[in-house]
PDB file of C-alpha atoms in Angstrom:
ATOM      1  CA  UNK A   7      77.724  63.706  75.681  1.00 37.00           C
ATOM      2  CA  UNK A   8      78.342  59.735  74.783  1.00 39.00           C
ATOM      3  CA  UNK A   9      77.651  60.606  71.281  1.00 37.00           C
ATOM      4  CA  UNK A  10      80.246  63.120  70.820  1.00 38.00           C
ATOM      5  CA  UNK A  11      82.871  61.154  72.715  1.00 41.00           C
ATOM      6  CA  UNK A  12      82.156  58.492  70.285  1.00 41.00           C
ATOM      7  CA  UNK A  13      82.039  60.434  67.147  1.00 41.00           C
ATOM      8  CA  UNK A  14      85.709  62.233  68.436  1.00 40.00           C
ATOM      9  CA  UNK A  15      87.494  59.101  69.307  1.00 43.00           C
ATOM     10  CA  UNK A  16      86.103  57.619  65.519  1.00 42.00           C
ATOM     11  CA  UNK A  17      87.613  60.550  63.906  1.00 40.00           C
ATOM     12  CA  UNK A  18      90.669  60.650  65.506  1.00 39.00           C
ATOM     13  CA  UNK A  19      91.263  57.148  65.588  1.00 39.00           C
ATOM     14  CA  UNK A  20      91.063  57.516  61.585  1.00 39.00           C
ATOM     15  CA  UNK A  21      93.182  61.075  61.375  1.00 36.00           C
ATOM     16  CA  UNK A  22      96.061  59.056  63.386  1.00 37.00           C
ATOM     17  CA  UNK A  23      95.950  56.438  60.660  1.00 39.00           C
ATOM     18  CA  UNK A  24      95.303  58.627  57.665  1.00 40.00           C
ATOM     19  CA  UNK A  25      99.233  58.174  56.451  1.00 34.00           C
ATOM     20  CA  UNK A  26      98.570  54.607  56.616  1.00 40.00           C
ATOM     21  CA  UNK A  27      95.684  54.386  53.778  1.00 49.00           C
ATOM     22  CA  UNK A  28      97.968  55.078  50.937  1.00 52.00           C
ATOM     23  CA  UNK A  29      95.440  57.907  49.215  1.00 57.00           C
ATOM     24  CA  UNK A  30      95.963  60.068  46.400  1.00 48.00           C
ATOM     25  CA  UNK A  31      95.649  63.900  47.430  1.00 45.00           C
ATOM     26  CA  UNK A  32      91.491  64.945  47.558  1.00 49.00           C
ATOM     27  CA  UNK A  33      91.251  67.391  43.969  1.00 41.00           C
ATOM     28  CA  UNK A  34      89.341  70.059  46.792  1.00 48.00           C
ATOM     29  CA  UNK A  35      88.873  70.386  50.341  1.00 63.00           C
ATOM     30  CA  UNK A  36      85.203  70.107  51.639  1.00 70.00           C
ATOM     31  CA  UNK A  37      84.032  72.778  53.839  1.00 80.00           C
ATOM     32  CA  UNK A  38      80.312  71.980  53.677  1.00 95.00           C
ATOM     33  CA  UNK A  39      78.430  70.514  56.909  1.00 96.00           C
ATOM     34  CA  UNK A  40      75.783  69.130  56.040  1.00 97.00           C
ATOM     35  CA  UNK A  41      75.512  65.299  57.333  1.00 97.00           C
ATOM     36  CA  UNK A  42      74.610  62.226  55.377  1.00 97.00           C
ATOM     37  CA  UNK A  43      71.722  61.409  57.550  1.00 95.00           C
ATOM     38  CA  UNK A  44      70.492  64.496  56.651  1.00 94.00           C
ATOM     39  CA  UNK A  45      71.000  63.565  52.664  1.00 93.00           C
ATOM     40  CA  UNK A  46      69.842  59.847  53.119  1.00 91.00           C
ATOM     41  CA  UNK A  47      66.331  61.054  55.107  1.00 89.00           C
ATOM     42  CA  UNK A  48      65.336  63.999  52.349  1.00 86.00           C
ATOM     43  CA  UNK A  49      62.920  61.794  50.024  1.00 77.00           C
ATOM     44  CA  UNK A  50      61.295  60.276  53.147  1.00 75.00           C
ATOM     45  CA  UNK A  51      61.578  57.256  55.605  1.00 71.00           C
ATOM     46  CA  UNK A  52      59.513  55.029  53.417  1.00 87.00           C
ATOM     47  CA  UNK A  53      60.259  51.861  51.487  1.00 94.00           C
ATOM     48  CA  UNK A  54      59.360  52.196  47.550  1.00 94.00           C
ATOM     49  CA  UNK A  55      59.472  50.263  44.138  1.00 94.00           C
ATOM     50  CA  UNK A  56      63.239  52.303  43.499  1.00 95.00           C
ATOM     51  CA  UNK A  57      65.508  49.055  44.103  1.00 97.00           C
ATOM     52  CA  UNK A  58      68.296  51.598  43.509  1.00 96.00           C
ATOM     53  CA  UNK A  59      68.615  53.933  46.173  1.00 96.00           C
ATOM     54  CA  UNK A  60      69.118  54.151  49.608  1.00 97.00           C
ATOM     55  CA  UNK A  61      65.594  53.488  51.346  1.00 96.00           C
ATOM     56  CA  UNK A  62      67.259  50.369  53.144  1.00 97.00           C
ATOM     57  CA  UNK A  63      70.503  51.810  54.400  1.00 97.00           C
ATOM     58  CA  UNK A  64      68.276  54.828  55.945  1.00 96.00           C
ATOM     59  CA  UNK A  65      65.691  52.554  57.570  1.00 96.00           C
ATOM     60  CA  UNK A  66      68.667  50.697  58.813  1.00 97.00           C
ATOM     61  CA  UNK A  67      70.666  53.950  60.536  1.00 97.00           C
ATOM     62  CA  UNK A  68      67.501  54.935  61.646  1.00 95.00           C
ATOM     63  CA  UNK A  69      66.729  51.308  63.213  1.00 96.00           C
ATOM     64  CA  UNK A  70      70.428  51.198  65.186  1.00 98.00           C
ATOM     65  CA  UNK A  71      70.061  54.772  66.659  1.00 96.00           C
ATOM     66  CA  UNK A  72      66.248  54.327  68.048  1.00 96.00           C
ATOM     67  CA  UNK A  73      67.477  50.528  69.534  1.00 97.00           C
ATOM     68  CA  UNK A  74      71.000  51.762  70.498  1.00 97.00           C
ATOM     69  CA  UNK A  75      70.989  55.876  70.801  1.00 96.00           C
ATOM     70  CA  UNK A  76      74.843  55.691  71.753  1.00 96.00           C
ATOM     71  CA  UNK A  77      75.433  53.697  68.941  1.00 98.00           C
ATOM     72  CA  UNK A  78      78.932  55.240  66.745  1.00 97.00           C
ATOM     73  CA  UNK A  79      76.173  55.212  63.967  1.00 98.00           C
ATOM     74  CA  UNK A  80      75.463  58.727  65.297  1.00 97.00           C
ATOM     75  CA  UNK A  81      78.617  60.011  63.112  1.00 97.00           C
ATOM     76  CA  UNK A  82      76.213  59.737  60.595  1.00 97.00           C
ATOM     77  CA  UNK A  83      74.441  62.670  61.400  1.00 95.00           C
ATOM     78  CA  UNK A  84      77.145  64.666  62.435  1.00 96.00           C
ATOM     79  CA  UNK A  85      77.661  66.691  59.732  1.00 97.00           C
ATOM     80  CA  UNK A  86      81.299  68.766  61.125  1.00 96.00           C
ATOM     81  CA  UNK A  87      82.907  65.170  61.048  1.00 96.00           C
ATOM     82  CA  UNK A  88      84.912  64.120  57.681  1.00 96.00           C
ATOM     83  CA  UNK A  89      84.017  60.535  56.264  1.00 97.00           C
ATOM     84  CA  UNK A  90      83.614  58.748  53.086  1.00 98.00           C
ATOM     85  CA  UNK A  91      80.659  55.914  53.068  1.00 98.00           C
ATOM     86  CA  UNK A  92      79.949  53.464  50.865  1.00 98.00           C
ATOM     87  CA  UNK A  93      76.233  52.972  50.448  1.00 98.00           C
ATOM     88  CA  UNK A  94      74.630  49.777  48.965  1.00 98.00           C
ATOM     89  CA  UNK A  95      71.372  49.794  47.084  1.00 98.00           C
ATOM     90  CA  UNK A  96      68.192  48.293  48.145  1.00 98.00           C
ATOM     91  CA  UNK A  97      68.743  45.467  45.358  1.00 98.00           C
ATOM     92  CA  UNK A  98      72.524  44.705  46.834  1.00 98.00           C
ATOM     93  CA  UNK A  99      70.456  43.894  50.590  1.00 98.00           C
ATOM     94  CA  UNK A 100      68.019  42.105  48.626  1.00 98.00           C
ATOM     95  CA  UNK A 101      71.017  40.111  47.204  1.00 98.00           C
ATOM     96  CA  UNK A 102      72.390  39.867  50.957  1.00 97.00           C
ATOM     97  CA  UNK A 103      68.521  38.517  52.242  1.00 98.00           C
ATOM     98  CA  UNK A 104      69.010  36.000  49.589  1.00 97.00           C
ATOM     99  CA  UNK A 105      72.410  34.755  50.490  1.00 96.00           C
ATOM    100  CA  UNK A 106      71.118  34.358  54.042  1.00 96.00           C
ATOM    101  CA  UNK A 107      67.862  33.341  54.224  1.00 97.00           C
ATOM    102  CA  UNK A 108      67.473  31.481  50.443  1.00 97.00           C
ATOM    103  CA  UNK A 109      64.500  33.733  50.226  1.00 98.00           C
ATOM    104  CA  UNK A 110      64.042  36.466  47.439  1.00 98.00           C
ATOM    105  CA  UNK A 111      62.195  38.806  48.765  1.00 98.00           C
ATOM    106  CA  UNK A 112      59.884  41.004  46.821  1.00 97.00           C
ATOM    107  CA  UNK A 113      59.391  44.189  48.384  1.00 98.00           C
ATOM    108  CA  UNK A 114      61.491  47.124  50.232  1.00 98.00           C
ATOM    109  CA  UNK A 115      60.030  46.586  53.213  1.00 97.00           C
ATOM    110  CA  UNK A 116      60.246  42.195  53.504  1.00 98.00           C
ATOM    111  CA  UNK A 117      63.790  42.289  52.860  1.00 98.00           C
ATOM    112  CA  UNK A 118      64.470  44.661  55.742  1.00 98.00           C
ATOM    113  CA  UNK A 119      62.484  42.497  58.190  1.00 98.00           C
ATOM    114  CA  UNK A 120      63.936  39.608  56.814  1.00 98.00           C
ATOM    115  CA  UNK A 121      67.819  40.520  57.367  1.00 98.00           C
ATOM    116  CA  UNK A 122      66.854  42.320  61.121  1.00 97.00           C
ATOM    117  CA  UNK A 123      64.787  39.333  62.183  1.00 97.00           C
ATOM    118  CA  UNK A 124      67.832  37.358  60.690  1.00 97.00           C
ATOM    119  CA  UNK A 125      70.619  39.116  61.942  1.00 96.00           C
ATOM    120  CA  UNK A 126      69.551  41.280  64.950  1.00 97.00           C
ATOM    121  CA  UNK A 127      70.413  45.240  65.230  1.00 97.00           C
ATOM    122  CA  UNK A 128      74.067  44.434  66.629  1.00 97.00           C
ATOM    123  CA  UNK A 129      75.110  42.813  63.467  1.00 97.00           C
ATOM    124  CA  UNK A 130      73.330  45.367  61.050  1.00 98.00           C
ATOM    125  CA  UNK A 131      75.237  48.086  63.170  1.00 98.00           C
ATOM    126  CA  UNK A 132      78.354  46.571  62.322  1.00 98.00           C
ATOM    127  CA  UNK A 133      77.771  46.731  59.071  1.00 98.00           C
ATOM    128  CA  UNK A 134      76.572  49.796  58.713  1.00 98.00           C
ATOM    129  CA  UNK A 135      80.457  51.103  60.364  1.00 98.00           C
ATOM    130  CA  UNK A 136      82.113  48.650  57.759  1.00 98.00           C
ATOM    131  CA  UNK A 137      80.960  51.186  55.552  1.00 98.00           C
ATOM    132  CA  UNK A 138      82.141  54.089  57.115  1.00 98.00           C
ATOM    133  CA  UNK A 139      85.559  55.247  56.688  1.00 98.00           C
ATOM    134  CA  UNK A 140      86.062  58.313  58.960  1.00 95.00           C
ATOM    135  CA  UNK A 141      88.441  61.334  59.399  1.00 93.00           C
ATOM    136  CA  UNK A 142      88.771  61.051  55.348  1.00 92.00           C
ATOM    137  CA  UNK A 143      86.587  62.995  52.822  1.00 95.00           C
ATOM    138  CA  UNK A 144      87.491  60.285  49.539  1.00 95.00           C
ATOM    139  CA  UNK A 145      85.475  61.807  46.403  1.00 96.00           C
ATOM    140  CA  UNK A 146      85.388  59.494  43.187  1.00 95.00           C
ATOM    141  CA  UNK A 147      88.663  61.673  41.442  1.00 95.00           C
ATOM    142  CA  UNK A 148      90.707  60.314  44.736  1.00 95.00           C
ATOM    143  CA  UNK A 149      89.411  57.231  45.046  1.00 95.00           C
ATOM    144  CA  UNK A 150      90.455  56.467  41.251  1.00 95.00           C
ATOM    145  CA  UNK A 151      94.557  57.767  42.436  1.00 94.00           C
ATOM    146  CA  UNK A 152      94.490  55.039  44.952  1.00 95.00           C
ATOM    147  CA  UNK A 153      94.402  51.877  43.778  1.00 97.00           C
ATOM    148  CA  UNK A 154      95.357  49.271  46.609  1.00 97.00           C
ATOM    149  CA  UNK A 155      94.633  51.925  49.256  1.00 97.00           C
ATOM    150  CA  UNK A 156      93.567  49.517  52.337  1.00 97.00           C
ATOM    151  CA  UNK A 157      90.890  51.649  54.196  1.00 97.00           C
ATOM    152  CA  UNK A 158      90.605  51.500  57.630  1.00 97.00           C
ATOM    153  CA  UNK A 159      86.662  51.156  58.611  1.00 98.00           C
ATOM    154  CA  UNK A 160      84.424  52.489  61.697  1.00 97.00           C
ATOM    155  CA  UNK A 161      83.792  49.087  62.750  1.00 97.00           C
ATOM    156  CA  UNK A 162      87.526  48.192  62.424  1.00 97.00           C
ATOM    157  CA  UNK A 163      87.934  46.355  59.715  1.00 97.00           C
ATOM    158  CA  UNK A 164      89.452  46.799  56.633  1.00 97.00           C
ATOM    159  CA  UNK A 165      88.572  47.581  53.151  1.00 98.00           C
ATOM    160  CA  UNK A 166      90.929  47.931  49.741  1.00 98.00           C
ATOM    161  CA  UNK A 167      90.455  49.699  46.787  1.00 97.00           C
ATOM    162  CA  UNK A 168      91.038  47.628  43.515  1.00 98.00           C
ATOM    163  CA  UNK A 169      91.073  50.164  40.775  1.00 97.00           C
ATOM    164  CA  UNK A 170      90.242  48.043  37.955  1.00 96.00           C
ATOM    165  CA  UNK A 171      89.998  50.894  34.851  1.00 96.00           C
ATOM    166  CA  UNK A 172      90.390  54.467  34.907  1.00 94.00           C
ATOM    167  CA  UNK A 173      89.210  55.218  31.839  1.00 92.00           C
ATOM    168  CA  UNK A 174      85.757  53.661  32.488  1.00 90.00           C
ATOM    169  CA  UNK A 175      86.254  53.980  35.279  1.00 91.00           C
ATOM    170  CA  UNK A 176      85.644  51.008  37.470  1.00 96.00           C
ATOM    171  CA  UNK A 177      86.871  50.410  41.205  1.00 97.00           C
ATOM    172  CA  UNK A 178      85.657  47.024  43.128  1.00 98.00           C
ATOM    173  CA  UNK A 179      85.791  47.238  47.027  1.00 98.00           C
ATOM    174  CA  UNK A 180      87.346  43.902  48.432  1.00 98.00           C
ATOM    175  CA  UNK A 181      85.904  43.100  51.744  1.00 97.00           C
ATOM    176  CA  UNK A 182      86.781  40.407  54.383  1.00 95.00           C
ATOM    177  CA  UNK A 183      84.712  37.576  52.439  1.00 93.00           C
ATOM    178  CA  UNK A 184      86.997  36.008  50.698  1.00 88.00           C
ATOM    179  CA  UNK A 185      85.343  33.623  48.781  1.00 88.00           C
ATOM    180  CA  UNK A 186      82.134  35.999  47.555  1.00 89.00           C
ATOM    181  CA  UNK A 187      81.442  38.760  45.028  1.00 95.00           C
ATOM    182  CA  UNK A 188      82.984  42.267  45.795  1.00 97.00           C
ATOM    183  CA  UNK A 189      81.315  45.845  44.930  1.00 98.00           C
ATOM    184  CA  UNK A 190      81.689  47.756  42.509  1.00 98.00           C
ATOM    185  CA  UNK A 191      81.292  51.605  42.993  1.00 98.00           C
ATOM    186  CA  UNK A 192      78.040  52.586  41.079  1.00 97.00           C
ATOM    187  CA  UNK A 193      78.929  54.940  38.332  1.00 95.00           C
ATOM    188  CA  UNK A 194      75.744  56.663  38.600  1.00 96.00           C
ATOM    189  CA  UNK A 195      75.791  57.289  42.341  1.00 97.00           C
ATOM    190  CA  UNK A 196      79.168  58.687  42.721  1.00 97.00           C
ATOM    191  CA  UNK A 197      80.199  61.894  44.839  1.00 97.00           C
ATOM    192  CA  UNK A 198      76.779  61.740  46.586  1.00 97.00           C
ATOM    193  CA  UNK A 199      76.843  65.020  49.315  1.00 97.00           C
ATOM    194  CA  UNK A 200      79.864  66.679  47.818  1.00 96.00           C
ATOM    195  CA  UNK A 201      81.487  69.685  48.854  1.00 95.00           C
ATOM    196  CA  UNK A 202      80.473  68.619  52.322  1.00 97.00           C
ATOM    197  CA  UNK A 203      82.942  67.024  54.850  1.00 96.00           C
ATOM    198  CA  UNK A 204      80.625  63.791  54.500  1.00 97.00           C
ATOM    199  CA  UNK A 205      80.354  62.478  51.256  1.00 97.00           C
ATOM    200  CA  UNK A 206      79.157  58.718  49.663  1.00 98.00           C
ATOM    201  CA  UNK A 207      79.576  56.952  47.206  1.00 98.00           C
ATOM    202  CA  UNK A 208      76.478  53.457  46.146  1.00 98.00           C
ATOM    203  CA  UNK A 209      78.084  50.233  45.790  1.00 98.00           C
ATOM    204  CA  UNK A 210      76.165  47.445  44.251  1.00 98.00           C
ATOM    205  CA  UNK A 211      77.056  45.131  47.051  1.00 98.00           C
ATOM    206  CA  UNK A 212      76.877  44.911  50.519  1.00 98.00           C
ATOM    207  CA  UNK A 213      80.091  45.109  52.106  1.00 98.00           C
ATOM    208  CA  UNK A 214      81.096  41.999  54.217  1.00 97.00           C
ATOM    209  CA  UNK A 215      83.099  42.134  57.398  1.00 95.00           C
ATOM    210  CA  UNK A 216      83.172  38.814  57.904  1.00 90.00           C
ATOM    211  CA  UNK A 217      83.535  35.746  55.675  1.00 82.00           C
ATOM    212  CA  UNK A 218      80.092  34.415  55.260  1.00 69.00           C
TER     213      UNK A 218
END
């Protein structure tokens, strides 16, 4: 199956880097299986008035995988595969819309119309895998150990991890846009799916892998 070729090659494309990222030791090893897909889909496939969860990021998997079934996206939902992602809010796409269309859009629903009709599905399956780092299960105790760690990303690129405090703590995500805000890991959204192999971790950004 395509799929599963694709999902294998991701993962052990990652594994054969792993020594490269520079991470602290994980605190536990995840044994779990159950995939973020299956996390991101349990309150529903509908848009609400909760600018702080993932309604976007879902609608957006689920747009790539209906447009492009072969689509690496697919990792996603493949729950036996290790990988950390890095989910943005709905407000951080709403802060994307706005940086490309000028618009600031007032629902959910506009501002995921707005960036597909803007951007087409290739693009927003890019960016989905820039926030995908397989063959690495990175909870929030790790990520804090690894401060300049540069993480290698399903869509290629690269991602480092600028520990800012510990105590607070506070880590920013610095992307390939050089010259625009970086995310911060969202305290409150930390650790999201753990114990599994797949776990995530909201950002209040979306990630770049471009400069825009």
């Amino acid at each position: 199956m395509r799929i599963r070729r694709l999902v294998t090659s991701l993962a052990v494309t990652a594994l054969a880097g792993g020594a490269a990222l520079g991470l602290a030791p994980a605190a536990s090893a995840a044994t779990g299986t159950a995939s973020l897909a299956s996390v991101l889909a349990a309150d529903g496939s509908g848009f609400d008035r909760n600018w702080y969860d993932f309604d976007i990021v879902d609608n957006a998997v689920a747009a790539v995988l209906a447009a492009k079934p072969d689509s690496p996206v697919a990792v996603l939902a493949d729950g036996t595969v290790p990988l950390t992602a890095f989910l943005p809010n709905d407000r951080a796409f709403q802060v994307l819309a706005l940086d490309l269309t000028h618009r600031w859009y007032g629902s959910e629903q506009k501002v995921f119309t707005a960036l597909a009709q803007k951007v087409g599905i290739d693009a927003i399956e890019q960016v989905l895998l820039y926030h995908v780092v397989p063959g690495a299960t990175i909870d929030s105790a790790t990520a804090l150990r690894s401060d300049g760690a540069r993480l290698t990303t399903a869509q290629g690129g690269t991602v480092t991890v600028d520990v800012l405090s510990k105590r607070i703590p506070l880590v920013v995500l610095r992307d390939a846009d050089r010259n625009d805000l970086n995310p911060l890991l969202v305290r409150s959204k930390l650790d999201i799916n753990a114990g599994n192999a797949q776990i995530a971790h909201g950002i209040s950004l979306v990630l770049r892998p471009v400069d825009l």
